[in-house]
Amino acid sequence: MGGFLLRKVGAALVVLVAASMLVFIGVRAIPGDPAIALGAESRDPALLAQIRHKYMLDRPVPVQYVHWIWLALHGDLGSDQRELPIAHTIVTRIPITLELAILSVLIAVLTGIPAGVIAAVRRGKPEDYAVTTGALVGLSVPHFWLGLLFIVWFAVDLHWLPASGYVGLSHPLANLEHMIMPAIVLSTGFSAVLMRQMRSSMLNSLGADYVRTARAKGLSEWQVVGRHALRNSLITITTLIGLQLGALISGTVITETIFGIAGFGRLTIEAVNQRDYGLIQGVVLVAATGYVVVNLLVDIVYSFLNPRIRVT
């Protein structure tokens, strides 16, 4: 187990280093003069030179990268155009997006997994067709359109829920009222993927020899499905959930923009629109780190669910 963990952690560190290089080089490849974007309202050469010196833009790119990554390892991602600490700005936005992502994953799991099991057990029956049709609709409907539709229905017409904004967890009921619509919208695509994957995994498990053996022993259908087929099918689903959580953390841009939620995704859009190079570097690096960490945790959990992969 120790060797397996060392290999996975080492691979994660390599990916993080490569991601940080790509982030740094990618930002430097954006057209325009970073010195002007960093707040120089005039084209005075002396002022531009002062800004370049302050942000080390007059140094070679490798030197800039080493300096930036050294500060990032100490929790300092620099300052944005308003001279506010980027790390502090990101830390205040991430919990909002994490809450939205976790809530959407929870909704997707509670709907997608049971629906996939029902579709597999009732293969070829009306329940199966209903689930597969619902999954196809969930994959096809764009989030921005569904979000606008929810706002019109539940906020404008019915006045059941607020149309936009965010309320902290200190007010649980108000927080849920503001987060339930965006969470449902964000969960639709993932719920559909879970339905399809769960159905496929369950069909494979239900046709396996150990399931036929369990039925031959006289176990009830519930025991066969719940204790044998479902348990083995959840190994693949666990991996899918972890990967999707990492993707949702960095992929909430559209949903947060539609519902006016000041989360990490919306911060990314703001950084790009303002051409804030330091903030862009910070948000992309944090997103990449989050994705790598989630993948590492998924690999560790998967190794406990399926010990055979530790020797591969």
PDB file of C-alpha atoms in Angstrom:
ATOM      1  CA  MET A   1       0.000   0.000   0.000  1.00  0.00           C
ATOM      2  CA  GLY A   2       2.880   2.349   0.784  1.00  0.00           C
ATOM      3  CA  GLY A   3       4.400   1.939  -2.663  1.00  0.00           C
ATOM      4  CA  PHE A   4       1.026   2.513  -4.292  1.00  0.00           C
ATOM      5  CA  LEU A   5       0.540   5.769  -2.375  1.00  0.00           C
ATOM      6  CA  LEU A   6       4.037   6.961  -3.204  1.00  0.00           C
ATOM      7  CA  ARG A   7       3.470   6.323  -6.921  1.00  0.00           C
ATOM      8  CA  LYS A   8       0.152   8.168  -6.914  1.00  0.00           C
ATOM      9  CA  VAL A   9       1.457  11.133  -4.909  1.00  0.00           C
ATOM     10  CA  GLY A  10       4.534  11.348  -7.127  1.00  0.00           C
ATOM     11  CA  ALA A  11       2.397  11.315 -10.267  1.00  0.00           C
ATOM     12  CA  ALA A  12       0.144  14.004  -8.782  1.00  0.00           C
ATOM     13  CA  LEU A  13       3.149  16.229  -8.039  1.00  0.00           C
ATOM     14  CA  VAL A  14       4.432  15.819 -11.602  1.00  0.00           C
ATOM     15  CA  VAL A  15       1.021  16.786 -12.981  1.00  0.00           C
ATOM     16  CA  LEU A  16       0.883  19.829 -10.690  1.00  0.00           C
ATOM     17  CA  VAL A  17       4.315  21.025 -11.814  1.00  0.00           C
ATOM     18  CA  ALA A  18       3.364  20.567 -15.470  1.00  0.00           C
ATOM     19  CA  ALA A  19       0.041  22.349 -14.889  1.00  0.00           C
ATOM     20  CA  SER A  20       1.733  25.289 -13.174  1.00  0.00           C
ATOM     21  CA  MET A  21       4.127  25.659 -16.123  1.00  0.00           C
ATOM     22  CA  LEU A  22       1.287  25.569 -18.625  1.00  0.00           C
ATOM     23  CA  VAL A  23      -0.652  28.142 -16.612  1.00  0.00           C
ATOM     24  CA  PHE A  24       2.310  30.481 -16.407  1.00  0.00           C
ATOM     25  CA  ILE A  25       3.255  30.157 -20.071  1.00  0.00           C
ATOM     26  CA  GLY A  26      -0.367  30.402 -21.187  1.00  0.00           C
ATOM     27  CA  VAL A  27      -0.906  33.676 -19.345  1.00  0.00           C
ATOM     28  CA  ARG A  28       2.295  35.079 -20.818  1.00  0.00           C
ATOM     29  CA  ALA A  29       0.996  34.150 -24.282  1.00  0.00           C
ATOM     30  CA  ILE A  30      -2.118  36.323 -23.913  1.00  0.00           C
ATOM     31  CA  PRO A  31      -1.910  39.243 -26.379  1.00  0.00           C
ATOM     32  CA  GLY A  32      -1.236  42.661 -24.911  1.00  0.00           C
ATOM     33  CA  ASP A  33       1.168  44.299 -22.528  1.00  0.00           C
ATOM     34  CA  PRO A  34       0.761  43.031 -18.935  1.00  0.00           C
ATOM     35  CA  ALA A  35       2.170  46.287 -17.600  1.00  0.00           C
ATOM     36  CA  ILE A  36      -0.700  48.260 -19.151  1.00  0.00           C
ATOM     37  CA  ALA A  37      -3.266  45.771 -17.858  1.00  0.00           C
ATOM     38  CA  LEU A  38      -1.813  46.029 -14.351  1.00  0.00           C
ATOM     39  CA  GLY A  39      -2.979  49.581 -13.942  1.00  0.00           C
ATOM     40  CA  ALA A  40      -0.945  51.944 -16.052  1.00  0.00           C
ATOM     41  CA  GLU A  41      -3.511  54.383 -17.408  1.00  0.00           C
ATOM     42  CA  SER A  42      -0.939  56.240 -19.438  1.00  0.00           C
ATOM     43  CA  ARG A  43       1.733  55.060 -21.847  1.00  0.00           C
ATOM     44  CA  ASP A  44       4.493  56.883 -20.006  1.00  0.00           C
ATOM     45  CA  PRO A  45       7.639  54.775 -20.521  1.00  0.00           C
ATOM     46  CA  ALA A  46       8.939  55.505 -17.031  1.00  0.00           C
ATOM     47  CA  LEU A  47       5.686  54.376 -15.405  1.00  0.00           C
ATOM     48  CA  LEU A  48       5.537  51.238 -17.518  1.00  0.00           C
ATOM     49  CA  ALA A  49       9.150  50.428 -16.637  1.00  0.00           C
ATOM     50  CA  GLN A  50       8.349  50.875 -12.943  1.00  0.00           C
ATOM     51  CA  ILE A  51       5.401  48.480 -13.165  1.00  0.00           C
ATOM     52  CA  ARG A  52       7.455  45.908 -15.074  1.00  0.00           C
ATOM     53  CA  HIS A  53      10.164  46.076 -12.429  1.00  0.00           C
ATOM     54  CA  LYS A  54       7.643  45.770  -9.580  1.00  0.00           C
ATOM     55  CA  TYR A  55       6.055  42.622 -11.024  1.00  0.00           C
ATOM     56  CA  MET A  56       9.377  41.248 -12.381  1.00  0.00           C
ATOM     57  CA  LEU A  57       8.113  41.520 -15.958  1.00  0.00           C
ATOM     58  CA  ASP A  58      11.548  42.764 -16.988  1.00  0.00           C
ATOM     59  CA  ARG A  59      13.164  39.482 -15.920  1.00  0.00           C
ATOM     60  CA  PRO A  60      13.489  36.292 -18.029  1.00  0.00           C
ATOM     61  CA  VAL A  61      10.393  34.085 -18.032  1.00  0.00           C
ATOM     62  CA  PRO A  62      12.089  31.166 -16.182  1.00  0.00           C
ATOM     63  CA  VAL A  63      13.110  33.556 -13.403  1.00  0.00           C
ATOM     64  CA  GLN A  64       9.569  34.900 -13.218  1.00  0.00           C
ATOM     65  CA  TYR A  65       8.196  31.361 -13.000  1.00  0.00           C
ATOM     66  CA  VAL A  66      10.566  30.273 -10.222  1.00  0.00           C
ATOM     67  CA  HIS A  67       9.747  33.411  -8.232  1.00  0.00           C
ATOM     68  CA  TRP A  68       6.000  32.937  -8.724  1.00  0.00           C
ATOM     69  CA  ILE A  69       5.963  29.245  -7.834  1.00  0.00           C
ATOM     70  CA  TRP A  70       8.152  29.868  -4.768  1.00  0.00           C
ATOM     71  CA  LEU A  71       5.692  32.451  -3.466  1.00  0.00           C
ATOM     72  CA  ALA A  72       2.729  30.179  -4.357  1.00  0.00           C
ATOM     73  CA  LEU A  73       4.223  27.369  -2.267  1.00  0.00           C
ATOM     74  CA  HIS A  74       4.154  29.801   0.661  1.00  0.00           C
ATOM     75  CA  GLY A  75       0.520  30.742   0.005  1.00  0.00           C
ATOM     76  CA  ASP A  76       1.279  34.030  -1.757  1.00  0.00           C
ATOM     77  CA  LEU A  77      -0.257  34.258  -5.223  1.00  0.00           C
ATOM     78  CA  GLY A  78       0.477  37.956  -5.559  1.00  0.00           C
ATOM     79  CA  SER A  79      -1.960  40.868  -5.792  1.00  0.00           C
ATOM     80  CA  ASP A  80      -4.684  41.632  -8.295  1.00  0.00           C
ATOM     81  CA  GLN A  81      -5.228  44.906 -10.124  1.00  0.00           C
ATOM     82  CA  ARG A  82      -6.864  46.390  -7.025  1.00  0.00           C
ATOM     83  CA  GLU A  83      -3.781  45.505  -4.953  1.00  0.00           C
ATOM     84  CA  LEU A  84      -5.811  42.927  -3.005  1.00  0.00           C
ATOM     85  CA  PRO A  85      -4.207  39.581  -2.101  1.00  0.00           C
ATOM     86  CA  ILE A  86      -5.197  37.012  -4.723  1.00  0.00           C
ATOM     87  CA  ALA A  87      -5.009  34.149  -2.225  1.00  0.00           C
ATOM     88  CA  HIS A  88      -7.497  35.887   0.089  1.00  0.00           C
ATOM     89  CA  THR A  89      -9.876  36.596  -2.808  1.00  0.00           C
ATOM     90  CA  ILE A  90      -9.791  32.965  -3.920  1.00  0.00           C
ATOM     91  CA  VAL A  91     -10.225  31.618  -0.388  1.00  0.00           C
ATOM     92  CA  THR A  92     -13.383  33.698   0.080  1.00  0.00           C
ATOM     93  CA  ARG A  93     -14.882  32.437  -3.205  1.00  0.00           C
ATOM     94  CA  ILE A  94     -13.990  28.728  -3.097  1.00  0.00           C
ATOM     95  CA  PRO A  95     -16.364  27.717  -0.243  1.00  0.00           C
ATOM     96  CA  ILE A  96     -19.331  29.009  -2.250  1.00  0.00           C
ATOM     97  CA  THR A  97     -18.407  26.944  -5.286  1.00  0.00           C
ATOM     98  CA  LEU A  98     -17.582  23.910  -3.147  1.00  0.00           C
ATOM     99  CA  GLU A  99     -21.016  24.083  -1.564  1.00  0.00           C
ATOM    100  CA  LEU A 100     -22.675  24.343  -4.967  1.00  0.00           C
ATOM    101  CA  ALA A 101     -20.603  21.466  -6.383  1.00  0.00           C
ATOM    102  CA  ILE A 102     -21.168  19.159  -3.397  1.00  0.00           C
ATOM    103  CA  LEU A 103     -24.898  19.884  -3.333  1.00  0.00           C
ATOM    104  CA  SER A 104     -25.204  19.203  -7.057  1.00  0.00           C
ATOM    105  CA  VAL A 105     -23.252  15.932  -6.725  1.00  0.00           C
ATOM    106  CA  LEU A 106     -25.514  14.901  -3.831  1.00  0.00           C
ATOM    107  CA  ILE A 107     -28.622  15.560  -5.929  1.00  0.00           C
ATOM    108  CA  ALA A 108     -27.133  13.685  -8.878  1.00  0.00           C
ATOM    109  CA  VAL A 109     -26.224  10.684  -6.709  1.00  0.00           C
ATOM    110  CA  LEU A 110     -29.644  10.523  -5.050  1.00  0.00           C
ATOM    111  CA  THR A 111     -31.383  10.589  -8.412  1.00  0.00           C
ATOM    112  CA  GLY A 112     -28.950   8.982 -10.844  1.00  0.00           C
ATOM    113  CA  ILE A 113     -27.914   5.855  -8.941  1.00  0.00           C
ATOM    114  CA  PRO A 114     -31.430   4.646  -7.959  1.00  0.00           C
ATOM    115  CA  ALA A 115     -32.714   5.418 -11.455  1.00  0.00           C
ATOM    116  CA  GLY A 116     -29.860   3.460 -13.030  1.00  0.00           C
ATOM    117  CA  VAL A 117     -30.489   0.482 -10.756  1.00  0.00           C
ATOM    118  CA  ILE A 118     -34.207   0.501 -11.568  1.00  0.00           C
ATOM    119  CA  ALA A 119     -33.475   0.709 -15.298  1.00  0.00           C
ATOM    120  CA  ALA A 120     -31.117  -2.277 -15.111  1.00  0.00           C
ATOM    121  CA  VAL A 121     -33.416  -4.429 -12.989  1.00  0.00           C
ATOM    122  CA  ARG A 122     -36.407  -3.552 -15.192  1.00  0.00           C
ATOM    123  CA  ARG A 123     -34.535  -3.849 -18.476  1.00  0.00           C
ATOM    124  CA  GLY A 124     -36.805  -3.585 -21.487  1.00  0.00           C
ATOM    125  CA  LYS A 125     -39.741  -2.451 -19.330  1.00  0.00           C
ATOM    126  CA  PRO A 126     -41.423   0.996 -19.277  1.00  0.00           C
ATOM    127  CA  GLU A 127     -39.268   2.022 -16.296  1.00  0.00           C
ATOM    128  CA  ASP A 128     -36.134   1.358 -18.321  1.00  0.00           C
ATOM    129  CA  TYR A 129     -37.351   3.438 -21.258  1.00  0.00           C
ATOM    130  CA  ALA A 130     -38.386   6.282 -18.927  1.00  0.00           C
ATOM    131  CA  VAL A 131     -34.960   6.388 -17.272  1.00  0.00           C
ATOM    132  CA  THR A 132     -32.981   6.244 -20.519  1.00  0.00           C
ATOM    133  CA  THR A 133     -35.188   8.947 -22.035  1.00  0.00           C
ATOM    134  CA  GLY A 134     -34.710  11.135 -18.970  1.00  0.00           C
ATOM    135  CA  ALA A 135     -30.945  10.623 -19.166  1.00  0.00           C
ATOM    136  CA  LEU A 136     -30.929  11.654 -22.813  1.00  0.00           C
ATOM    137  CA  VAL A 137     -32.910  14.806 -21.994  1.00  0.00           C
ATOM    138  CA  GLY A 138     -30.563  15.628 -19.099  1.00  0.00           C
ATOM    139  CA  LEU A 139     -27.535  15.356 -21.366  1.00  0.00           C
ATOM    140  CA  SER A 140     -29.135  17.395 -24.145  1.00  0.00           C
ATOM    141  CA  VAL A 141     -30.563  20.389 -22.270  1.00  0.00           C
ATOM    142  CA  PRO A 142     -28.021  23.256 -21.935  1.00  0.00           C
ATOM    143  CA  HIS A 143     -27.454  24.534 -18.412  1.00  0.00           C
ATOM    144  CA  PHE A 144     -27.913  28.179 -19.352  1.00  0.00           C
ATOM    145  CA  TRP A 145     -31.336  27.509 -20.909  1.00  0.00           C
ATOM    146  CA  LEU A 146     -32.521  25.343 -18.011  1.00  0.00           C
ATOM    147  CA  GLY A 147     -31.309  27.926 -15.501  1.00  0.00           C
ATOM    148  CA  LEU A 148     -33.204  30.744 -17.202  1.00  0.00           C
ATOM    149  CA  LEU A 149     -36.295  28.534 -17.391  1.00  0.00           C
ATOM    150  CA  PHE A 150     -36.102  27.791 -13.658  1.00  0.00           C
ATOM    151  CA  ILE A 151     -35.776  31.491 -12.871  1.00  0.00           C
ATOM    152  CA  VAL A 152     -38.870  32.291 -14.938  1.00  0.00           C
ATOM    153  CA  TRP A 153     -40.920  29.479 -13.418  1.00  0.00           C
ATOM    154  CA  PHE A 154     -39.941  29.393  -9.755  1.00  0.00           C
ATOM    155  CA  ALA A 155     -38.780  32.967  -9.145  1.00  0.00           C
ATOM    156  CA  VAL A 156     -40.790  35.200 -11.506  1.00  0.00           C
ATOM    157  CA  ASP A 157     -44.059  33.297 -11.955  1.00  0.00           C
ATOM    158  CA  LEU A 158     -44.465  31.301  -8.738  1.00  0.00           C
ATOM    159  CA  HIS A 159     -42.341  33.450  -6.369  1.00  0.00           C
ATOM    160  CA  TRP A 160     -41.176  30.302  -4.593  1.00  0.00           C
ATOM    161  CA  LEU A 161     -37.428  30.900  -4.736  1.00  0.00           C
ATOM    162  CA  PRO A 162     -35.083  33.889  -5.143  1.00  0.00           C
ATOM    163  CA  ALA A 163     -33.833  34.459  -8.672  1.00  0.00           C
ATOM    164  CA  SER A 164     -30.200  35.169  -7.797  1.00  0.00           C
ATOM    165  CA  GLY A 165     -27.702  35.913  -5.055  1.00  0.00           C
ATOM    166  CA  TYR A 166     -26.101  33.979  -2.243  1.00  0.00           C
ATOM    167  CA  VAL A 167     -26.710  33.753   1.505  1.00  0.00           C
ATOM    168  CA  GLY A 168     -24.132  32.237   3.823  1.00  0.00           C
ATOM    169  CA  LEU A 169     -24.499  28.988   5.759  1.00  0.00           C
ATOM    170  CA  SER A 170     -25.179  30.976   8.921  1.00  0.00           C
ATOM    171  CA  HIS A 171     -28.760  31.211   7.590  1.00  0.00           C
ATOM    172  CA  PRO A 172     -29.397  27.581   6.518  1.00  0.00           C
ATOM    173  CA  LEU A 173     -32.932  27.990   5.166  1.00  0.00           C
ATOM    174  CA  ALA A 174     -32.139  31.114   3.153  1.00  0.00           C
ATOM    175  CA  ASN A 175     -28.943  29.475   1.933  1.00  0.00           C
ATOM    176  CA  LEU A 176     -30.873  26.437   0.680  1.00  0.00           C
ATOM    177  CA  GLU A 177     -33.458  28.650  -1.024  1.00  0.00           C
ATOM    178  CA  HIS A 178     -30.719  30.433  -2.972  1.00  0.00           C
ATOM    179  CA  MET A 179     -28.696  27.302  -3.802  1.00  0.00           C
ATOM    180  CA  ILE A 180     -31.327  24.698  -4.662  1.00  0.00           C
ATOM    181  CA  MET A 181     -32.083  25.941  -8.199  1.00  0.00           C
ATOM    182  CA  PRO A 182     -28.454  26.316  -9.336  1.00  0.00           C
ATOM    183  CA  ALA A 183     -27.602  22.962  -7.728  1.00  0.00           C
ATOM    184  CA  ILE A 184     -30.395  21.190  -9.602  1.00  0.00           C
ATOM    185  CA  VAL A 185     -29.385  22.847 -12.871  1.00  0.00           C
ATOM    186  CA  LEU A 186     -25.740  21.892 -12.368  1.00  0.00           C
ATOM    187  CA  SER A 187     -26.659  18.309 -11.431  1.00  0.00           C
ATOM    188  CA  THR A 188     -28.761  17.483 -14.504  1.00  0.00           C
ATOM    189  CA  GLY A 189     -25.923  16.472 -16.811  1.00  0.00           C
ATOM    190  CA  PHE A 190     -24.059  14.530 -14.125  1.00  0.00           C
ATOM    191  CA  SER A 191     -27.249  12.787 -12.984  1.00  0.00           C
ATOM    192  CA  ALA A 192     -27.821  11.641 -16.559  1.00  0.00           C
ATOM    193  CA  VAL A 193     -24.259  10.309 -16.812  1.00  0.00           C
ATOM    194  CA  LEU A 194     -24.692   8.455 -13.511  1.00  0.00           C
ATOM    195  CA  MET A 195     -27.973   6.929 -14.718  1.00  0.00           C
ATOM    196  CA  ARG A 196     -26.392   5.581 -17.902  1.00  0.00           C
ATOM    197  CA  GLN A 197     -23.206   4.358 -16.209  1.00  0.00           C
ATOM    198  CA  MET A 198     -25.099   2.765 -13.324  1.00  0.00           C
ATOM    199  CA  ARG A 199     -27.433   0.965 -15.706  1.00  0.00           C
ATOM    200  CA  SER A 200     -24.508  -0.359 -17.758  1.00  0.00           C
ATOM    201  CA  SER A 201     -22.539  -1.467 -14.678  1.00  0.00           C
ATOM    202  CA  MET A 202     -25.561  -3.134 -13.121  1.00  0.00           C
ATOM    203  CA  LEU A 203     -26.356  -5.029 -16.324  1.00  0.00           C
ATOM    204  CA  ASN A 204     -22.785  -6.359 -16.395  1.00  0.00           C
ATOM    205  CA  SER A 205     -22.989  -7.354 -12.733  1.00  0.00           C
ATOM    206  CA  LEU A 206     -26.411  -8.971 -13.034  1.00  0.00           C
ATOM    207  CA  GLY A 207     -25.056 -11.197 -15.807  1.00  0.00           C
ATOM    208  CA  ALA A 208     -21.949 -12.257 -13.878  1.00  0.00           C
ATOM    209  CA  ASP A 209     -21.370 -15.754 -12.512  1.00  0.00           C
ATOM    210  CA  TYR A 210     -21.369 -14.706  -8.852  1.00  0.00           C
ATOM    211  CA  VAL A 211     -24.874 -13.235  -9.249  1.00  0.00           C
ATOM    212  CA  ARG A 212     -26.149 -16.455 -10.815  1.00  0.00           C
ATOM    213  CA  THR A 213     -24.546 -18.351  -7.934  1.00  0.00           C
ATOM    214  CA  ALA A 214     -26.262 -16.073  -5.417  1.00  0.00           C
ATOM    215  CA  ARG A 215     -29.617 -16.704  -7.065  1.00  0.00           C
ATOM    216  CA  ALA A 216     -28.928 -20.453  -7.087  1.00  0.00           C
ATOM    217  CA  LYS A 217     -28.375 -20.325  -3.325  1.00  0.00           C
ATOM    218  CA  GLY A 218     -31.933 -19.083  -2.939  1.00  0.00           C
ATOM    219  CA  LEU A 219     -31.171 -15.479  -1.977  1.00  0.00           C
ATOM    220  CA  SER A 220     -33.966 -12.991  -2.462  1.00  0.00           C
ATOM    221  CA  GLU A 221     -33.851 -10.595  -5.417  1.00  0.00           C
ATOM    222  CA  TRP A 222     -33.225  -7.697  -3.046  1.00  0.00           C
ATOM    223  CA  GLN A 223     -30.192  -9.456  -1.560  1.00  0.00           C
ATOM    224  CA  VAL A 224     -28.866 -10.341  -5.006  1.00  0.00           C
ATOM    225  CA  VAL A 225     -29.252  -6.788  -6.304  1.00  0.00           C
ATOM    226  CA  GLY A 226     -28.320  -4.863  -3.165  1.00  0.00           C
ATOM    227  CA  ARG A 227     -25.552  -6.955  -1.608  1.00  0.00           C
ATOM    228  CA  HIS A 228     -23.864  -8.348  -4.708  1.00  0.00           C
ATOM    229  CA  ALA A 229     -24.585  -6.571  -8.000  1.00  0.00           C
ATOM    230  CA  LEU A 230     -24.888  -3.055  -6.576  1.00  0.00           C
ATOM    231  CA  ARG A 231     -21.781  -3.284  -4.402  1.00  0.00           C
ATOM    232  CA  ASN A 232     -19.542  -4.209  -7.333  1.00  0.00           C
ATOM    233  CA  SER A 233     -21.165  -1.666  -9.644  1.00  0.00           C
ATOM    234  CA  LEU A 234     -20.436   1.161  -7.193  1.00  0.00           C
ATOM    235  CA  ILE A 235     -16.670   0.821  -7.736  1.00  0.00           C
ATOM    236  CA  THR A 236     -16.882   2.430 -11.165  1.00  0.00           C
ATOM    237  CA  ILE A 237     -19.458   4.961  -9.944  1.00  0.00           C
ATOM    238  CA  THR A 238     -17.145   6.056  -7.116  1.00  0.00           C
ATOM    239  CA  THR A 239     -14.458   6.954  -9.634  1.00  0.00           C
ATOM    240  CA  LEU A 240     -16.971   8.822 -11.771  1.00  0.00           C
ATOM    241  CA  ILE A 241     -18.266  10.819  -8.799  1.00  0.00           C
ATOM    242  CA  GLY A 242     -14.780  11.889  -7.764  1.00  0.00           C
ATOM    243  CA  LEU A 243     -13.788  12.944 -11.261  1.00  0.00           C
ATOM    244  CA  GLN A 244     -17.029  14.857 -11.733  1.00  0.00           C
ATOM    245  CA  LEU A 245     -16.604  16.674  -8.427  1.00  0.00           C
ATOM    246  CA  GLY A 246     -13.222  17.928  -9.577  1.00  0.00           C
ATOM    247  CA  ALA A 247     -14.727  19.042 -12.874  1.00  0.00           C
ATOM    248  CA  LEU A 248     -17.655  20.807 -11.173  1.00  0.00           C
ATOM    249  CA  ILE A 249     -15.345  22.850  -8.947  1.00  0.00           C
ATOM    250  CA  SER A 250     -13.829  24.477 -12.016  1.00  0.00           C
ATOM    251  CA  GLY A 251     -16.880  24.186 -14.265  1.00  0.00           C
ATOM    252  CA  THR A 252     -19.521  26.207 -12.447  1.00  0.00           C
ATOM    253  CA  VAL A 253     -18.894  29.337 -14.516  1.00  0.00           C
ATOM    254  CA  ILE A 254     -22.163  29.352 -16.464  1.00  0.00           C
ATOM    255  CA  THR A 255     -24.381  28.409 -13.529  1.00  0.00           C
ATOM    256  CA  GLU A 256     -22.840  30.958 -11.172  1.00  0.00           C
ATOM    257  CA  THR A 257     -23.125  33.679 -13.795  1.00  0.00           C
ATOM    258  CA  ILE A 258     -26.806  32.955 -14.510  1.00  0.00           C
ATOM    259  CA  PHE A 259     -27.810  32.902 -10.845  1.00  0.00           C
ATOM    260  CA  GLY A 260     -25.565  35.774  -9.768  1.00  0.00           C
ATOM    261  CA  ILE A 261     -23.491  33.686  -7.348  1.00  0.00           C
ATOM    262  CA  ALA A 262     -20.127  35.224  -6.497  1.00  0.00           C
ATOM    263  CA  GLY A 263     -18.225  31.957  -6.470  1.00  0.00           C
ATOM    264  CA  PHE A 264     -14.965  30.670  -7.880  1.00  0.00           C
ATOM    265  CA  GLY A 265     -16.350  30.177 -11.378  1.00  0.00           C
ATOM    266  CA  ARG A 266     -17.594  33.732 -11.618  1.00  0.00           C
ATOM    267  CA  LEU A 267     -14.245  34.949 -10.294  1.00  0.00           C
ATOM    268  CA  THR A 268     -12.600  33.249 -13.268  1.00  0.00           C
ATOM    269  CA  ILE A 269     -14.817  35.167 -15.685  1.00  0.00           C
ATOM    270  CA  GLU A 270     -14.086  38.433 -13.889  1.00  0.00           C
ATOM    271  CA  ALA A 271     -10.338  37.804 -14.087  1.00  0.00           C
ATOM    272  CA  VAL A 272     -10.499  37.149 -17.832  1.00  0.00           C
ATOM    273  CA  ASN A 273     -12.760  40.147 -18.551  1.00  0.00           C
ATOM    274  CA  GLN A 274     -10.476  42.470 -16.581  1.00  0.00           C
ATOM    275  CA  ARG A 275      -7.351  40.897 -18.082  1.00  0.00           C
ATOM    276  CA  ASP A 276      -5.989  40.508 -14.566  1.00  0.00           C
ATOM    277  CA  TYR A 277      -2.979  38.301 -15.348  1.00  0.00           C
ATOM    278  CA  GLY A 278      -2.079  37.563 -11.744  1.00  0.00           C
ATOM    279  CA  LEU A 279      -5.634  36.595 -10.846  1.00  0.00           C
ATOM    280  CA  ILE A 280      -5.944  34.394 -13.942  1.00  0.00           C
ATOM    281  CA  GLN A 281      -2.773  32.563 -12.930  1.00  0.00           C
ATOM    282  CA  GLY A 282      -4.094  32.113  -9.409  1.00  0.00           C
ATOM    283  CA  VAL A 283      -7.559  30.785 -10.249  1.00  0.00           C
ATOM    284  CA  VAL A 284      -6.321  28.387 -12.937  1.00  0.00           C
ATOM    285  CA  LEU A 285      -3.564  27.053 -10.670  1.00  0.00           C
ATOM    286  CA  VAL A 286      -6.010  26.520  -7.798  1.00  0.00           C
ATOM    287  CA  ALA A 287      -8.514  24.832 -10.137  1.00  0.00           C
ATOM    288  CA  ALA A 288      -5.829  22.509 -11.487  1.00  0.00           C
ATOM    289  CA  THR A 289      -4.628  21.724  -7.955  1.00  0.00           C
ATOM    290  CA  GLY A 290      -8.157  20.941  -6.819  1.00  0.00           C
ATOM    291  CA  TYR A 291      -8.713  18.626  -9.756  1.00  0.00           C
ATOM    292  CA  VAL A 292      -5.440  16.766  -9.147  1.00  0.00           C
ATOM    293  CA  VAL A 293      -6.119  16.417  -5.407  1.00  0.00           C
ATOM    294  CA  VAL A 294      -9.624  15.072  -6.010  1.00  0.00           C
ATOM    295  CA  ASN A 295      -8.246  12.555  -8.525  1.00  0.00           C
ATOM    296  CA  LEU A 296      -5.626  11.466  -6.006  1.00  0.00           C
ATOM    297  CA  LEU A 297      -8.286  10.935  -3.325  1.00  0.00           C
ATOM    298  CA  VAL A 298     -10.397   8.975  -5.816  1.00  0.00           C
ATOM    299  CA  ASP A 299      -7.448   6.684  -6.583  1.00  0.00           C
ATOM    300  CA  ILE A 300      -6.908   6.066  -2.863  1.00  0.00           C
ATOM    301  CA  VAL A 301     -10.591   5.310  -2.221  1.00  0.00           C
ATOM    302  CA  TYR A 302     -10.679   3.089  -5.306  1.00  0.00           C
ATOM    303  CA  SER A 303      -7.696   1.113  -4.012  1.00  0.00           C
ATOM    304  CA  PHE A 304      -9.652   0.277  -0.859  1.00  0.00           C
ATOM    305  CA  LEU A 305     -12.739  -0.734  -2.833  1.00  0.00           C
ATOM    306  CA  ASN A 306     -10.676  -2.816  -5.267  1.00  0.00           C
ATOM    307  CA  PRO A 307      -7.353  -3.875  -3.629  1.00  0.00           C
ATOM    308  CA  ARG A 308      -6.171  -5.585  -6.834  1.00  0.00           C
ATOM    309  CA  ILE A 309      -5.180  -2.245  -8.423  1.00  0.00           C
ATOM    310  CA  ARG A 310      -2.529  -1.644  -5.723  1.00  0.00           C
ATOM    311  CA  VAL A 311      -0.214  -4.105  -7.432  1.00  0.00           C
ATOM    312  CA  THR A 312      -0.625  -2.647 -10.931  1.00  0.00           C
TER     313      THR A 312
END
